[in-house]
Amino acid sequence: MPLQRHIGSRELLAFYISSVVGAGVLIIPGIAAQIAGPASVLAWALLALVTAPVAACFAKMSVLAPESGGVPAFIEKSLHPWLGKTLSLLLTLTIVVSDPIMGLAAAHYLQTLVHFDRQWLPLAGYAFLLSAIGFNFLGMKIGGKIQSIAVFILVAGLVGVMAVALPQGSAHNMTPFMPEGVSSIGSAMVVCFFAFLGWENIASIAGEVRDPERTFPRVIPWAVALVGGLYGLVALTYVAIVPADERATAPTVLTPILRIAVGESTAAAGSVVAIALLLLAVNCWVMGASRQIFALANAGLLPRALGRWSGPHGAPRNALAVLAVIYGACTLCITFFRIPEEMLIQFANANFIVIHLFAFGAALRRFRSGRMRACAWIAIMASAALVPLLGRMVLASLGIIAALFLGLAWHESRRASRPQRADALQG
């Protein structure tokens, strides 16, 4: 069954919001406030200006390569076929390894609500991943509509809570405004940048978007404005409401805002909202992972059965079923080998930055307009600025890329030699 274009402007906007915002709004504003104090609000404002060209570049890539392969497919067409396939393998590996972290995060919030034994956290996290896989089985025609309704209700609720809480803020909480100096704003921007990861994830569903040449340019300004505005509003409310001493000890965001502004009895609502946000984000990343597996199977790098499109409304069901197994194995490894979640996050961030640099380099080769080329240069500089901060993880990412590239070259050479051997035997 071919890809079906069920995604319109409203659904695409919802997927952008839930893919980019996700867990970022739950924790990153608190970490940024610990680094720069109230001045972290400036970091969010400056970063919103930087992320606009980044998002515009990924949207343009989606228009130029509207395929399930996403950004790697664009690199494959623009730079080198083997490089694009290599980065597709790296992106798939990164997503399937890091997705269980979001499942565990949702499980932690659930544990604060129902107080079950912590030994069941991995199982609860895996249950969240399975629920997202089940949701994706519905296909885009149904799942996209449900996702869009849920996202807009949740965003409206968040905006409503901040509108109630912000007027109760205190000028005392905002002073000193810049306790760690001007340089702290740059440090906070580095942390905040990772809250904006996710623009590239939506490129994997470009083949399912109706009229992508018109839909992406129409949606991306709204997505950038809403994502940047939501982060800025939450960050401002947090530093205005939460005292500095509490910000220094716990970077959680929604729970203290609700507790201080509305009352202790509503603090649990923060966990409910957090779980809902995480579920929406997990849905988007499971969707992206399944499309990457689907694209790799059609490229001959995974079993062909994983490249089938099935279901009444269209879904890569075989790829989703394999994800259920992979997520289970990853969760077991994280649990039994006690792999630090921070290490997995840094590993994922390094891989994304490297992929971004290749993608924006390809954009400079393909983009023709001066405006889009300027966007690509800004995106390259913003991504390159993070490389020194990730250190050895970037070197590890480049090593993985080299190994995958060589393995792919070996695979392609073997596949090319098979017809020649067959002809020799026949001769």
GROMACS .gro file of C-alpha atoms in nm, residues 20 45 49 66 72 182 194 254 277 316 354 367 390:
model
   13
   20VAL     CA    1   0.946   1.980   1.974
   45ALA     CA    2   1.403   3.483   2.351
   49LEU     CA    3   1.524   3.382   1.697
   66PRO     CA    4   0.893   1.452   0.084
   72PRO     CA    5   1.869   1.156   0.568
  182VAL     CA    6   2.616   3.800   3.109
  194PHE     CA    7   1.811   2.088   2.326
  254LEU     CA    8   0.484   2.274   3.639
  277LEU     CA    9   0.288   1.590   2.729
  316PRO     CA   10   0.392   0.071   0.883
  354VAL     CA   11   2.628   1.574   1.370
  367PHE     CA   12   1.897   2.589  -0.151
  390LEU     CA   13   2.958   1.768   2.372
   0.00000   0.00000   0.00000
